[in-house]
XYZ file of C-alpha atoms in Angstrom:
423
model
C 22.106 32.925 -1.485
C 24.716 33.378 1.531
C 22.000 36.056 2.881
C 19.206 33.865 2.021
C 20.359 31.020 4.026
C 21.009 33.260 6.917
C 17.698 35.287 6.937
C 15.846 31.794 6.905
C 18.407 30.662 9.292
C 17.951 33.250 11.329
C 14.087 32.716 11.549
C 14.076 29.391 12.684
C 16.008 31.098 15.901
C 13.388 32.896 16.494
C 10.899 30.127 16.361
C 13.322 27.799 17.912
C 13.978 30.295 21.141
C 10.400 31.690 20.730
C 9.322 28.009 21.499
C 11.422 28.131 24.574
C 10.392 31.155 25.845
C 6.390 30.965 25.383
C 6.195 28.529 28.372
C 7.532 31.328 30.798
C 5.469 34.686 29.002
C 2.354 31.589 29.535
C 3.749 30.620 32.884
C 0.900 32.504 35.159
C -2.306 31.007 33.267
C -0.281 27.586 33.112
C -0.065 27.490 36.823
C -3.036 28.461 37.793
C -4.631 25.517 35.652
C -2.744 22.837 36.284
C -2.385 24.728 39.987
C 1.282 24.671 40.217
C 4.227 25.557 43.162
C 6.595 27.098 42.228
C 8.668 24.218 42.686
C 7.006 22.554 40.060
C 7.410 25.096 37.727
C 11.414 24.700 37.981
C 9.864 21.260 36.686
C 8.303 22.641 33.860
C 11.305 24.412 32.704
C 14.400 22.150 33.428
C 12.606 19.065 31.211
C 12.837 20.849 28.163
C 16.304 20.189 28.916
C 16.856 16.783 29.868
C 17.754 15.396 26.829
C 18.514 18.307 24.836
C 22.126 18.347 25.591
C 22.409 14.712 24.191
C 20.703 15.277 20.973
C 22.139 18.331 20.298
C 25.652 16.089 20.056
C 24.431 13.632 18.196
C 21.823 15.996 15.469
C 24.963 17.957 14.647
C 27.206 14.692 14.029
C 24.519 13.373 11.979
C 24.133 16.860 10.152
C 28.262 16.503 9.238
C 27.709 13.200 7.790
C 24.137 14.464 6.115
C 23.653 17.237 5.359
C 22.903 20.507 7.493
C 19.429 21.388 5.332
C 18.244 18.084 5.495
C 18.335 17.554 9.225
C 16.895 21.070 9.896
C 14.355 20.296 7.422
C 13.548 17.588 9.505
C 13.899 18.706 12.660
C 10.815 21.724 12.192
C 8.437 19.477 11.326
C 9.106 17.180 14.775
C 8.452 21.242 15.766
C 5.154 21.790 14.583
C 3.597 17.946 15.325
C 4.487 18.859 19.280
C 3.353 22.476 18.688
C 0.348 20.979 17.215
C -0.273 18.536 20.029
C -0.407 20.979 22.439
C -3.707 21.134 22.423
C -4.428 17.847 23.589
C -2.483 18.578 27.597
C -5.009 18.027 30.178
C -2.252 17.160 33.204
C 1.306 18.347 34.418
C 2.884 15.088 33.403
C 1.970 15.299 29.660
C 3.312 18.908 29.796
C 5.648 17.468 31.111
C 6.484 15.030 28.432
C 5.141 17.571 26.239
C 8.637 19.544 27.010
C 11.231 16.788 27.196
C 10.716 16.511 23.649
C 10.474 19.312 22.144
C 13.663 20.137 23.404
C 15.350 16.959 22.363
C 14.112 17.837 18.843
C 15.143 21.573 19.194
C 18.267 20.652 20.539
C 20.171 20.157 16.984
C 19.089 23.419 16.137
C 21.303 26.280 17.818
C 24.614 23.759 17.210
C 23.657 23.029 13.199
C 23.254 26.876 12.282
C 26.310 27.689 14.081
C 28.081 25.522 11.645
C 25.605 25.876 8.221
C 26.325 29.595 8.886
C 30.392 29.141 9.173
C 30.080 27.590 5.443
C 28.689 30.892 4.069
C 30.341 33.508 5.369
C 34.369 34.405 5.489
C 36.587 34.786 8.468
C 35.824 38.237 8.809
C 32.193 38.091 8.990
C 31.559 34.707 10.610
C 31.360 36.421 14.196
C 28.412 39.047 12.484
C 26.684 35.685 11.019
C 26.395 34.309 14.247
C 25.283 37.310 16.090
C 22.673 37.335 13.426
C 21.613 33.578 14.589
C 21.847 34.707 18.194
C 20.134 37.790 17.128
C 16.945 35.465 16.389
C 16.859 33.794 19.365
C 16.692 37.545 21.227
C 13.752 38.213 18.995
C 12.363 35.178 19.950
C 12.394 34.782 23.311
C 12.180 38.589 23.262
C 10.991 40.672 20.812
C 7.833 38.645 19.658
C 6.714 38.293 23.417
C 3.870 41.165 23.085
C 2.883 39.031 19.752
C 3.048 36.163 22.119
C 1.259 38.018 24.842
C -1.754 38.565 22.777
C -2.450 35.256 21.532
C -2.267 33.805 25.332
C -4.886 36.435 26.636
C -6.877 36.742 23.625
C -7.096 32.898 22.725
C -5.576 31.079 25.745
C -1.504 29.605 25.851
C -2.695 26.197 24.094
C -3.555 28.432 20.437
C -0.630 30.319 21.061
C 1.967 27.357 20.981
C -0.489 26.034 17.800
C 0.390 29.028 16.196
C 3.989 28.580 16.005
C 3.322 25.261 14.859
C 2.241 27.114 11.894
C 5.598 29.266 11.827
C 7.511 26.283 12.159
C 5.961 24.708 8.978
C 5.642 27.766 7.088
C 9.699 27.549 7.572
C 10.525 24.235 6.576
C 9.376 24.845 3.111
C 10.888 28.375 2.431
C 14.541 26.318 3.779
C 13.447 23.859 1.674
C 12.868 25.672 -1.165
C 14.827 28.689 -0.990
C 18.551 27.447 0.034
C 20.934 24.961 -1.183
C 23.872 22.873 0.864
C 26.860 24.485 0.517
C 28.073 27.839 -0.809
C 29.950 26.651 -3.564
C 31.015 23.736 -5.506
C 34.756 24.069 -4.555
C 33.406 23.386 -0.971
C 31.290 19.782 -1.624
C 35.401 19.015 -2.452
C 36.549 20.051 0.537
C 33.884 18.565 2.415
C 34.470 14.832 1.168
C 38.063 16.003 2.523
C 36.496 16.587 5.768
C 34.209 13.392 5.845
C 37.504 11.553 5.070
C 39.819 12.615 7.312
C 36.367 12.781 9.801
C 37.384 8.395 9.633
C 40.897 8.958 11.220
C 40.128 11.114 14.164
C 40.755 9.018 17.693
C 38.583 9.703 20.609
C 41.707 9.729 22.818
C 42.892 12.595 20.633
C 39.775 14.288 20.474
C 39.185 13.967 23.835
C 42.219 15.380 25.267
C 41.354 18.719 22.656
C 38.542 18.810 24.198
C 40.126 19.006 27.838
C 42.542 21.702 26.621
C 42.087 25.482 27.891
C 40.795 26.779 25.379
C 37.758 24.280 24.955
C 37.261 23.745 28.440
C 36.947 27.362 29.841
C 34.848 28.440 26.694
C 32.189 26.198 27.132
C 32.416 27.086 30.650
C 31.953 30.657 29.864
C 29.262 29.559 27.664
C 27.714 27.129 30.808
C 27.597 29.942 32.621
C 25.388 32.629 30.729
C 23.127 30.295 29.246
C 22.446 29.766 32.688
C 21.262 33.491 32.399
C 19.826 32.520 28.712
C 17.508 30.502 30.807
C 16.204 32.932 33.725
C 15.673 35.167 31.075
C 13.072 32.526 29.092
C 11.550 30.887 32.462
C 11.421 33.492 35.121
C 12.101 36.754 33.429
C 8.175 37.277 33.033
C 7.428 36.275 36.208
C 10.123 38.228 37.907
C 8.418 41.658 36.245
C 5.125 40.704 37.317
C 6.282 39.722 41.061
C 8.857 41.588 41.617
C 8.807 44.454 39.899
C 4.845 44.572 40.249
C 4.306 45.149 36.264
C 1.024 44.768 34.886
C 0.759 41.655 31.942
C 0.680 44.441 29.542
C 3.826 46.064 30.634
C 6.142 42.414 30.978
C 5.336 41.768 27.609
C 6.226 45.649 26.378
C 9.383 45.519 29.006
C 10.528 41.753 27.706
C 10.249 43.265 23.956
C 12.184 46.251 24.968
C 14.868 44.379 26.692
C 15.639 42.091 23.517
C 15.510 44.929 20.718
C 18.546 46.659 22.744
C 20.170 43.525 23.624
C 20.858 42.302 20.262
C 21.891 45.591 19.413
C 24.273 45.254 22.135
C 25.682 41.853 21.296
C 25.961 42.450 17.466
C 27.711 45.619 18.067
C 30.498 43.105 20.355
C 30.568 40.772 17.733
C 31.220 43.335 15.049
C 34.005 45.303 16.945
C 35.611 41.894 17.590
C 35.473 41.093 13.753
C 36.645 44.621 12.982
C 39.498 43.811 15.258
C 40.485 40.402 14.014
C 40.084 41.881 9.787
C 42.718 44.003 11.240
C 44.371 42.578 13.460
C 44.078 38.631 13.107
C 44.874 37.865 16.716
C 42.136 35.531 18.217
C 42.859 36.593 21.538
C 42.780 40.604 21.716
C 39.779 40.503 19.148
C 37.843 37.074 20.273
C 38.416 36.284 24.137
C 39.605 39.708 25.233
C 36.693 41.287 23.853
C 34.429 38.904 24.831
C 35.713 38.472 28.572
C 35.349 41.960 29.140
C 32.053 41.974 28.552
C 31.378 39.320 29.943
C 32.473 40.925 33.413
C 30.708 44.029 32.497
C 27.544 42.717 32.197
C 27.499 40.655 35.734
C 28.228 44.085 37.386
C 24.802 45.087 35.658
C 22.874 41.931 35.983
C 23.927 42.226 39.972
C 22.853 45.670 40.402
C 18.713 44.752 40.161
C 19.294 43.716 43.644
C 20.339 46.911 44.656
C 18.243 49.536 42.853
C 15.090 48.373 41.783
C 13.590 51.248 40.086
C 11.647 49.755 36.977
C 13.636 51.606 34.793
C 16.620 50.718 36.178
C 16.168 46.996 36.366
C 14.928 47.407 32.389
C 18.195 49.456 31.779
C 19.960 47.386 33.973
C 18.623 43.994 32.147
C 19.218 45.745 28.714
C 23.167 45.750 29.292
C 23.421 42.567 31.494
C 21.752 40.431 28.606
C 23.455 42.320 25.749
C 26.746 42.181 26.954
C 26.771 38.490 28.716
C 25.051 37.271 25.630
C 28.311 38.321 23.628
C 30.122 34.831 24.000
C 26.532 33.224 22.576
C 27.876 34.130 18.875
C 32.016 34.180 19.289
C 32.168 30.885 21.527
C 31.117 28.966 18.364
C 33.737 31.082 16.075
C 36.312 30.052 19.024
C 35.274 25.888 18.689
C 34.804 25.511 15.471
C 38.318 26.840 14.520
C 40.179 24.379 17.012
C 38.948 21.911 14.567
C 36.953 23.018 11.392
C 37.132 19.433 10.113
C 34.490 18.955 12.508
C 32.745 21.940 12.776
C 28.923 21.133 13.918
C 30.298 18.684 16.113
C 32.544 21.174 18.033
C 29.866 23.377 18.125
C 27.181 21.032 19.496
C 29.087 20.511 21.798
C 29.354 23.627 23.471
C 26.163 24.115 23.113
C 24.962 20.911 24.462
C 27.135 21.722 27.611
C 26.252 24.614 28.035
C 22.839 23.595 27.591
C 23.015 21.304 30.509
C 22.467 24.562 32.353
C 19.220 24.902 31.075
C 18.708 21.561 33.595
C 19.687 23.047 36.519
C 18.825 26.624 36.303
C 14.818 26.551 36.497
C 14.853 24.009 39.292
C 17.387 25.792 40.758
C 15.611 29.277 40.953
C 12.447 27.710 41.674
C 14.352 25.905 45.192
C 15.875 29.608 45.815
C 12.536 31.217 45.586
C 10.724 28.374 47.381
C 12.808 29.173 50.307
C 12.677 32.563 50.205
C 9.354 31.652 51.515
C 6.660 34.849 51.416
C 9.447 37.027 50.532
C 9.619 36.675 47.153
C 11.766 39.112 45.989
C 14.065 38.242 48.692
C 14.383 34.355 46.521
C 14.745 36.067 43.226
C 17.572 38.572 44.282
C 19.579 35.407 46.039
C 19.283 33.325 42.633
C 20.554 36.695 40.547
C 23.347 37.357 42.557
C 24.108 33.563 42.318
C 24.222 34.396 38.093
C 26.220 37.153 38.181
C 28.712 35.876 40.850
C 29.125 32.395 38.481
C 29.198 34.718 34.699
C 32.033 37.083 36.261
C 34.098 34.333 38.051
C 33.716 31.973 33.891
C 34.092 35.591 32.447
C 37.677 36.282 34.358
C 38.897 31.912 34.179
C 37.676 33.020 30.244
C 40.097 36.160 29.562
C 43.399 34.052 31.364
C 43.022 30.336 29.967
C 41.447 30.176 26.667
C 43.976 30.909 23.971
C 42.777 29.476 20.545
C 45.515 28.089 17.895
C 45.572 30.399 14.951
C 43.958 29.283 11.597
C 46.057 27.886 9.224
C 42.863 27.955 6.927
C 41.528 31.073 7.016
C 43.523 32.546 4.152
C 42.560 30.384 1.817
C 39.464 30.148 3.031
C 38.817 33.988 2.312
C 40.060 33.785 -0.850
C 37.445 31.182 -1.968
C 34.686 33.044 -0.381
C 35.971 36.278 -2.256
C 35.600 34.385 -5.683
C 33.519 31.992 -5.856
C 30.167 33.042 -3.070
C 27.631 35.558 -4.213
């Protein structure tokens, strides 16, 4: 059952990130249809994240009380309605409204999915499980790109959006009929105890926890990486066409290659982290230092495309940059959940929602920087790349220095429960 749950969560993430990234893949026809400037396009990209951080927190807290299965089913149905609603969009204000609402209802997916996967897997597999969830995001944002580009080219961008609505509806029925809320009956008793404990948590103590070096710098590292997530989603397709001079077909294939290779890289980093944790049970050496090293290397590779703009090197550097920097996405939630396991959904939502604030900033900032460069678009793209590389590098170093996760007391007992009860 745990693998069925993980596979469906994976495909839910595919849809979630396809919904995010299709706007970038359809950038050229949308900008042409509505006659948008780069600044206006940055506004479209940013609008998706205006409510995303807030609804992510409330949705995850809701899932902690009502159950992840109900919440995931509900939000997936809203995606279906909104994606079909695209067919009626005829002007920029309606496009922005659609993106705001879609972001609002997609905000809870990642934190709830991470928390739900965390319930089904033992400590030694948590990094791998979360990397699969993150992998779904990369598949949605990158690997399905050729399919989405083909739909956009043949049928138009609105039909391509509606096709994702059909996928959301199919996922809803599969998840509701093929999965259950908790892995074992014993776990339900644990959940009841957790809920009792929820009522005793003081706001002051919770805020102190969030201000701790571990929670704070994990969130900041996630934030810096998520700026890259948004850039890859909103600006990468345009960058490959305008700066690297690729055709739409080459762009779609390149985006897919970057997605495939990067998934292999950050899943490899996550598996290395899990292996080291299983071997030494040391959170700092197995989780923090591995991720920090990956982020630093990724930032260096990302900045290199400013100097070497050969298309082959750009694709290779993007693969390495994306794969290495994304290592924080599966491991970060594991660290946050460990800090307060009884509120795993809420802790993860704070991490992801705080990171998603980057989604508000990054598209607007990139559009502004490119606009400032005037006719020299390559200079504008390079400046935005330099800014992001420096940010990831700085927060990767701070993450390595200040994040010192507490040793989870429940790991051994939890491991025994899963070994005996889970199937």
